[in-house]
Short mmCIF file of N, CA and C in Angstrom, two decimals:
data_model
loop_
_atom_site.label_atom_id
_atom_site.label_comp_id
_atom_site.label_asym_id
_atom_site.label_seq_id
_atom_site.Cartn_x
_atom_site.Cartn_y
_atom_site.Cartn_z
N MET A 1 2.97 -18.30 1.17
CA MET A 1 3.92 -17.30 1.60
C MET A 1 4.74 -17.88 2.75
N THR A 2 6.05 -17.83 2.64
CA THR A 2 6.91 -18.28 3.72
C THR A 2 7.12 -17.12 4.69
N THR A 3 7.74 -17.41 5.81
CA THR A 3 7.95 -16.34 6.80
C THR A 3 8.91 -15.29 6.27
N ARG A 4 9.72 -15.62 5.26
CA ARG A 4 10.69 -14.67 4.72
C ARG A 4 10.19 -13.99 3.46
N SER A 5 9.18 -14.54 2.80
CA SER A 5 8.71 -13.94 1.56
C SER A 5 7.93 -12.66 1.84
N CYS A 6 7.89 -11.81 0.84
CA CYS A 6 7.21 -10.53 1.02
C CYS A 6 5.69 -10.70 0.95
N PRO A 7 4.97 -10.09 1.87
CA PRO A 7 3.51 -10.20 1.86
C PRO A 7 2.85 -9.63 0.61
N CYS A 8 3.54 -8.74 -0.12
CA CYS A 8 2.92 -8.06 -1.27
C CYS A 8 2.68 -8.98 -2.45
N GLY A 9 3.26 -10.18 -2.42
CA GLY A 9 3.02 -11.14 -3.49
C GLY A 9 4.09 -11.21 -4.55
N LEU A 10 5.04 -10.29 -4.56
CA LEU A 10 6.14 -10.38 -5.52
C LEU A 10 7.10 -11.49 -5.09
N PRO A 11 7.79 -12.10 -6.04
CA PRO A 11 8.67 -13.24 -5.72
C PRO A 11 10.02 -12.79 -5.16
N ALA A 12 10.01 -12.16 -4.01
CA ALA A 12 11.24 -11.70 -3.37
C ALA A 12 11.06 -11.83 -1.87
N VAL A 13 12.17 -11.89 -1.16
CA VAL A 13 12.08 -11.90 0.29
C VAL A 13 11.73 -10.50 0.76
N TYR A 14 11.09 -10.43 1.90
CA TYR A 14 10.60 -9.16 2.44
C TYR A 14 11.70 -8.09 2.50
N ALA A 15 12.88 -8.44 3.02
CA ALA A 15 13.95 -7.45 3.20
C ALA A 15 14.38 -6.81 1.89
N GLU A 16 14.30 -7.55 0.78
CA GLU A 16 14.71 -7.02 -0.52
C GLU A 16 13.54 -6.41 -1.30
N CYS A 17 12.35 -6.55 -0.78
CA CYS A 17 11.15 -6.05 -1.46
C CYS A 17 10.60 -4.88 -0.62
N CYS A 18 9.47 -5.04 0.00
CA CYS A 18 8.85 -3.95 0.76
C CYS A 18 9.62 -3.57 2.02
N GLY A 19 10.39 -4.48 2.56
CA GLY A 19 11.17 -4.18 3.76
C GLY A 19 12.11 -3.01 3.58
N ARG A 20 12.67 -2.85 2.39
CA ARG A 20 13.59 -1.72 2.18
C ARG A 20 12.84 -0.39 2.21
N TYR A 21 11.59 -0.38 1.76
CA TYR A 21 10.80 0.85 1.83
C TYR A 21 10.39 1.13 3.28
N HIS A 22 10.03 0.08 4.01
CA HIS A 22 9.69 0.25 5.42
C HIS A 22 10.89 0.77 6.21
N ALA A 23 12.10 0.44 5.75
CA ALA A 23 13.32 0.88 6.42
C ALA A 23 13.75 2.29 6.00
N GLY A 24 13.08 2.89 5.01
CA GLY A 24 13.38 4.27 4.66
C GLY A 24 13.66 4.57 3.21
N ALA A 25 13.87 3.57 2.37
CA ALA A 25 14.06 3.83 0.93
C ALA A 25 12.76 4.33 0.33
N ALA A 26 12.86 5.17 -0.69
CA ALA A 26 11.67 5.71 -1.35
C ALA A 26 11.14 4.71 -2.37
N ALA A 27 9.85 4.48 -2.37
CA ALA A 27 9.22 3.63 -3.38
C ALA A 27 9.30 4.34 -4.73
N PRO A 28 9.75 3.64 -5.79
CA PRO A 28 9.96 4.29 -7.08
C PRO A 28 8.70 4.52 -7.91
N SER A 29 7.58 3.92 -7.51
CA SER A 29 6.34 4.06 -8.28
C SER A 29 5.14 3.99 -7.35
N ALA A 30 4.00 4.40 -7.87
CA ALA A 30 2.76 4.30 -7.10
C ALA A 30 2.44 2.84 -6.78
N GLU A 31 2.68 1.94 -7.73
CA GLU A 31 2.41 0.52 -7.47
C GLU A 31 3.33 -0.01 -6.38
N SER A 32 4.60 0.35 -6.41
CA SER A 32 5.53 -0.09 -5.35
C SER A 32 5.07 0.42 -3.99
N LEU A 33 4.61 1.67 -3.96
CA LEU A 33 4.12 2.21 -2.69
C LEU A 33 2.87 1.46 -2.25
N MET A 34 1.96 1.17 -3.19
CA MET A 34 0.75 0.41 -2.84
C MET A 34 1.12 -0.93 -2.25
N ARG A 35 2.04 -1.64 -2.89
CA ARG A 35 2.46 -2.95 -2.38
C ARG A 35 3.09 -2.84 -1.00
N SER A 36 3.92 -1.81 -0.81
CA SER A 36 4.58 -1.65 0.50
C SER A 36 3.57 -1.27 1.58
N ARG A 37 2.55 -0.53 1.22
CA ARG A 37 1.51 -0.19 2.19
C ARG A 37 0.70 -1.42 2.57
N TYR A 38 0.40 -2.27 1.58
CA TYR A 38 -0.28 -3.53 1.90
C TYR A 38 0.57 -4.34 2.89
N SER A 39 1.87 -4.45 2.59
CA SER A 39 2.77 -5.20 3.48
C SER A 39 2.80 -4.56 4.87
N ALA A 40 2.70 -3.25 4.95
CA ALA A 40 2.67 -2.58 6.25
C ALA A 40 1.39 -2.92 7.01
N PHE A 41 0.27 -3.04 6.31
CA PHE A 41 -0.96 -3.49 6.98
C PHE A 41 -0.77 -4.90 7.52
N VAL A 42 -0.19 -5.78 6.71
CA VAL A 42 0.06 -7.15 7.15
C VAL A 42 0.93 -7.17 8.40
N ARG A 43 1.95 -6.34 8.42
CA ARG A 43 2.93 -6.32 9.51
C ARG A 43 2.56 -5.36 10.64
N LEU A 44 1.37 -4.73 10.55
CA LEU A 44 0.87 -3.81 11.58
C LEU A 44 1.81 -2.63 11.80
N ASP A 45 2.36 -2.11 10.72
CA ASP A 45 3.30 -0.99 10.77
C ASP A 45 2.56 0.33 10.52
N ALA A 46 1.85 0.81 11.54
CA ALA A 46 1.06 2.03 11.41
C ALA A 46 1.95 3.24 11.14
N GLY A 47 3.15 3.26 11.68
CA GLY A 47 4.06 4.38 11.45
C GLY A 47 4.38 4.56 9.98
N TYR A 48 4.66 3.47 9.28
CA TYR A 48 4.94 3.56 7.84
C TYR A 48 3.71 4.02 7.08
N LEU A 49 2.55 3.49 7.44
CA LEU A 49 1.33 3.89 6.75
C LEU A 49 1.08 5.39 6.91
N LEU A 50 1.28 5.92 8.09
CA LEU A 50 1.09 7.35 8.31
C LEU A 50 2.14 8.18 7.57
N ARG A 51 3.39 7.72 7.56
CA ARG A 51 4.46 8.45 6.87
C ARG A 51 4.23 8.52 5.36
N THR A 52 3.54 7.52 4.81
CA THR A 52 3.33 7.47 3.36
C THR A 52 1.92 7.91 2.97
N TRP A 53 1.26 8.61 3.84
CA TRP A 53 -0.09 9.15 3.59
C TRP A 53 0.05 10.63 3.31
N HIS A 54 -0.65 11.13 2.33
CA HIS A 54 -0.58 12.56 1.97
C HIS A 54 -0.94 13.41 3.19
N PRO A 55 -0.17 14.45 3.49
CA PRO A 55 -0.46 15.30 4.65
C PRO A 55 -1.87 15.89 4.62
N ARG A 56 -2.41 16.11 3.43
CA ARG A 56 -3.75 16.70 3.29
C ARG A 56 -4.85 15.74 3.74
N THR A 57 -4.63 14.43 3.62
CA THR A 57 -5.68 13.46 3.91
C THR A 57 -5.33 12.49 5.04
N ARG A 58 -4.14 12.60 5.59
CA ARG A 58 -3.65 11.68 6.63
C ARG A 58 -4.44 11.84 7.92
N PRO A 59 -4.88 10.74 8.52
CA PRO A 59 -5.56 10.82 9.82
C PRO A 59 -4.55 11.13 10.93
N GLY A 60 -5.03 11.60 12.05
CA GLY A 60 -4.16 11.90 13.18
C GLY A 60 -3.51 10.67 13.78
N GLN A 61 -4.21 9.55 13.72
CA GLN A 61 -3.66 8.29 14.21
C GLN A 61 -4.31 7.15 13.44
N LEU A 62 -3.71 6.00 13.55
CA LEU A 62 -4.20 4.83 12.83
C LEU A 62 -4.14 3.65 13.78
N ASP A 63 -5.30 3.08 14.08
CA ASP A 63 -5.37 1.93 14.98
C ASP A 63 -5.63 0.69 14.13
N LEU A 64 -4.63 -0.18 14.04
CA LEU A 64 -4.76 -1.40 13.25
C LEU A 64 -5.22 -2.54 14.15
N ASP A 65 -6.08 -3.39 13.60
CA ASP A 65 -6.62 -4.52 14.35
C ASP A 65 -5.67 -5.71 14.24
N PRO A 66 -5.03 -6.12 15.31
CA PRO A 66 -4.09 -7.24 15.24
C PRO A 66 -4.76 -8.58 14.91
N ARG A 67 -6.09 -8.63 14.99
CA ARG A 67 -6.81 -9.87 14.63
C ARG A 67 -7.06 -9.98 13.13
N MET A 68 -6.88 -8.89 12.39
CA MET A 68 -7.09 -8.89 10.94
C MET A 68 -6.00 -9.74 10.29
N ARG A 69 -6.40 -10.67 9.44
CA ARG A 69 -5.45 -11.55 8.75
C ARG A 69 -5.55 -11.32 7.25
N TRP A 70 -4.62 -10.53 6.72
CA TRP A 70 -4.55 -10.27 5.29
C TRP A 70 -3.98 -11.51 4.61
N THR A 71 -4.57 -11.92 3.48
CA THR A 71 -4.16 -13.18 2.87
C THR A 71 -3.64 -13.04 1.44
N GLY A 72 -3.72 -11.87 0.83
CA GLY A 72 -3.18 -11.71 -0.51
C GLY A 72 -3.52 -10.39 -1.15
N LEU A 73 -2.67 -10.01 -2.09
CA LEU A 73 -2.86 -8.75 -2.83
C LEU A 73 -2.82 -9.05 -4.32
N GLU A 74 -3.79 -8.51 -5.03
CA GLU A 74 -3.84 -8.63 -6.49
C GLU A 74 -3.94 -7.23 -7.08
N ILE A 75 -2.94 -6.84 -7.88
CA ILE A 75 -2.98 -5.56 -8.58
C ILE A 75 -3.78 -5.78 -9.86
N LEU A 76 -4.86 -5.04 -10.03
CA LEU A 76 -5.76 -5.21 -11.16
C LEU A 76 -5.48 -4.23 -12.29
N ASP A 77 -5.02 -3.03 -11.94
CA ASP A 77 -4.77 -2.02 -12.96
C ASP A 77 -3.91 -0.91 -12.36
N THR A 78 -3.10 -0.29 -13.19
CA THR A 78 -2.35 0.90 -12.79
C THR A 78 -2.49 1.93 -13.89
N SER A 79 -2.46 3.19 -13.51
CA SER A 79 -2.48 4.28 -14.46
C SER A 79 -1.48 5.32 -13.99
N ASP A 80 -0.55 5.67 -14.87
CA ASP A 80 0.52 6.61 -14.53
C ASP A 80 1.29 6.07 -13.30
N GLY A 81 1.81 6.94 -12.48
CA GLY A 81 2.47 6.51 -11.25
C GLY A 81 3.91 6.06 -11.40
N SER A 82 4.55 6.37 -12.54
CA SER A 82 5.95 6.00 -12.72
C SER A 82 6.86 7.18 -12.37
N ALA A 83 8.14 7.02 -12.60
CA ALA A 83 9.11 8.09 -12.35
C ALA A 83 8.83 9.33 -13.19
N PHE A 84 8.05 9.18 -14.26
CA PHE A 84 7.76 10.29 -15.17
C PHE A 84 6.45 11.00 -14.87
N HIS A 85 5.76 10.61 -13.80
CA HIS A 85 4.45 11.17 -13.46
C HIS A 85 4.47 11.82 -12.09
N SER A 86 3.49 12.68 -11.87
CA SER A 86 3.32 13.28 -10.54
C SER A 86 2.11 12.72 -9.81
N THR A 87 1.27 11.98 -10.54
CA THR A 87 0.11 11.32 -9.94
C THR A 87 0.00 9.92 -10.53
N GLY A 88 -0.80 9.11 -9.88
CA GLY A 88 -1.05 7.77 -10.39
C GLY A 88 -2.19 7.11 -9.65
N THR A 89 -2.74 6.08 -10.24
CA THR A 89 -3.77 5.29 -9.58
C THR A 89 -3.39 3.82 -9.64
N VAL A 90 -3.81 3.09 -8.62
CA VAL A 90 -3.63 1.64 -8.57
C VAL A 90 -4.95 1.03 -8.13
N THR A 91 -5.48 0.13 -8.95
CA THR A 91 -6.69 -0.59 -8.59
C THR A 91 -6.25 -1.97 -8.13
N PHE A 92 -6.76 -2.39 -6.98
CA PHE A 92 -6.30 -3.65 -6.39
C PHE A 92 -7.42 -4.34 -5.64
N ARG A 93 -7.17 -5.60 -5.35
CA ARG A 93 -8.04 -6.36 -4.46
C ARG A 93 -7.13 -6.94 -3.38
N ALA A 94 -7.41 -6.59 -2.14
CA ALA A 94 -6.68 -7.11 -0.99
C ALA A 94 -7.60 -8.08 -0.26
N SER A 95 -7.17 -9.32 -0.17
CA SER A 95 -7.99 -10.34 0.47
C SER A 95 -7.61 -10.48 1.94
N TYR A 96 -8.60 -10.78 2.73
CA TYR A 96 -8.39 -11.04 4.14
C TYR A 96 -9.29 -12.20 4.53
N ARG A 97 -8.99 -12.81 5.65
CA ARG A 97 -9.80 -13.93 6.10
C ARG A 97 -11.24 -13.46 6.26
N GLY A 98 -12.13 -13.98 5.42
CA GLY A 98 -13.53 -13.62 5.49
C GLY A 98 -14.01 -12.65 4.42
N GLY A 99 -13.12 -12.18 3.53
CA GLY A 99 -13.57 -11.25 2.51
C GLY A 99 -12.44 -10.62 1.72
N SER A 100 -12.78 -9.51 1.07
CA SER A 100 -11.76 -8.78 0.31
C SER A 100 -12.16 -7.32 0.20
N LEU A 101 -11.17 -6.51 -0.10
CA LEU A 101 -11.34 -5.07 -0.27
C LEU A 101 -10.92 -4.74 -1.70
N HIS A 102 -11.81 -4.13 -2.46
CA HIS A 102 -11.53 -3.75 -3.85
C HIS A 102 -11.52 -2.23 -3.90
N GLU A 103 -10.38 -1.65 -4.27
CA GLU A 103 -10.23 -0.20 -4.19
C GLU A 103 -9.41 0.33 -5.36
N ARG A 104 -9.73 1.55 -5.76
CA ARG A 104 -8.89 2.32 -6.68
C ARG A 104 -8.27 3.43 -5.85
N SER A 105 -6.96 3.34 -5.64
CA SER A 105 -6.24 4.29 -4.80
C SER A 105 -5.57 5.35 -5.66
N ARG A 106 -5.56 6.58 -5.14
CA ARG A 106 -4.88 7.69 -5.81
C ARG A 106 -3.59 8.01 -5.05
N PHE A 107 -2.55 8.30 -5.83
CA PHE A 107 -1.24 8.61 -5.28
C PHE A 107 -0.72 9.89 -5.91
N GLU A 108 0.07 10.64 -5.15
CA GLU A 108 0.74 11.84 -5.65
C GLU A 108 2.16 11.85 -5.14
N ARG A 109 2.98 12.63 -5.81
CA ARG A 109 4.34 12.86 -5.30
C ARG A 109 4.32 14.12 -4.44
N VAL A 110 4.94 14.02 -3.29
CA VAL A 110 5.13 15.16 -2.39
C VAL A 110 6.62 15.22 -2.10
N ASP A 111 7.25 16.31 -2.46
CA ASP A 111 8.70 16.47 -2.29
C ASP A 111 9.46 15.29 -2.91
N GLY A 112 8.98 14.83 -4.06
CA GLY A 112 9.64 13.76 -4.79
C GLY A 112 9.28 12.35 -4.38
N ALA A 113 8.55 12.18 -3.28
CA ALA A 113 8.20 10.84 -2.79
C ALA A 113 6.72 10.53 -3.04
N TRP A 114 6.44 9.30 -3.43
CA TRP A 114 5.05 8.88 -3.63
C TRP A 114 4.36 8.76 -2.28
N VAL A 115 3.10 9.26 -2.22
CA VAL A 115 2.27 9.13 -1.03
C VAL A 115 0.85 8.76 -1.46
N TYR A 116 0.16 8.08 -0.56
CA TYR A 116 -1.24 7.70 -0.75
C TYR A 116 -2.11 8.92 -0.48
N VAL A 117 -3.04 9.21 -1.37
CA VAL A 117 -3.95 10.33 -1.18
C VAL A 117 -5.27 9.84 -0.60
N ASP A 118 -5.97 9.00 -1.36
CA ASP A 118 -7.25 8.45 -0.92
C ASP A 118 -7.64 7.31 -1.85
N GLY A 119 -8.77 6.71 -1.56
CA GLY A 119 -9.21 5.59 -2.38
C GLY A 119 -10.73 5.56 -2.50
N GLU A 120 -11.15 4.88 -3.56
CA GLU A 120 -12.57 4.70 -3.83
C GLU A 120 -12.85 3.21 -3.79
N PHE A 121 -13.78 2.80 -2.90
CA PHE A 121 -14.16 1.39 -2.84
C PHE A 121 -15.00 1.05 -4.07
N LEU A 122 -14.71 -0.08 -4.68
CA LEU A 122 -15.37 -0.43 -5.93
C LEU A 122 -16.44 -1.50 -5.80
N ASP A 123 -16.44 -2.31 -4.76
CA ASP A 123 -17.56 -3.25 -4.53
C ASP A 123 -18.00 -3.12 -3.12
#
């Protein structure tokens, strides 16, 4: 990954990929939102993570560890989550220095925008 490439793993520069969602554009799918949220973790953007969390499950605050080094995202499966759905799931593995996180995340649309609801750890 170069300093300009997007942390989410897609072959685009950050500004044209997840950066546009961080700047206010709506993610068009649950997978796009998942990727942009991963990039927000990499970039320590707690504000974006909170804004894209379902109001029903969103924590009051989010303290990110600046020592955490995320090293890659692998999307393993998606179900629904397109422009034609109101819910969707994304199963992914997010790697970090020293391990990985394997999760199936649930997403819903709220006022037309995709938001993260919750996730189930798989390993």
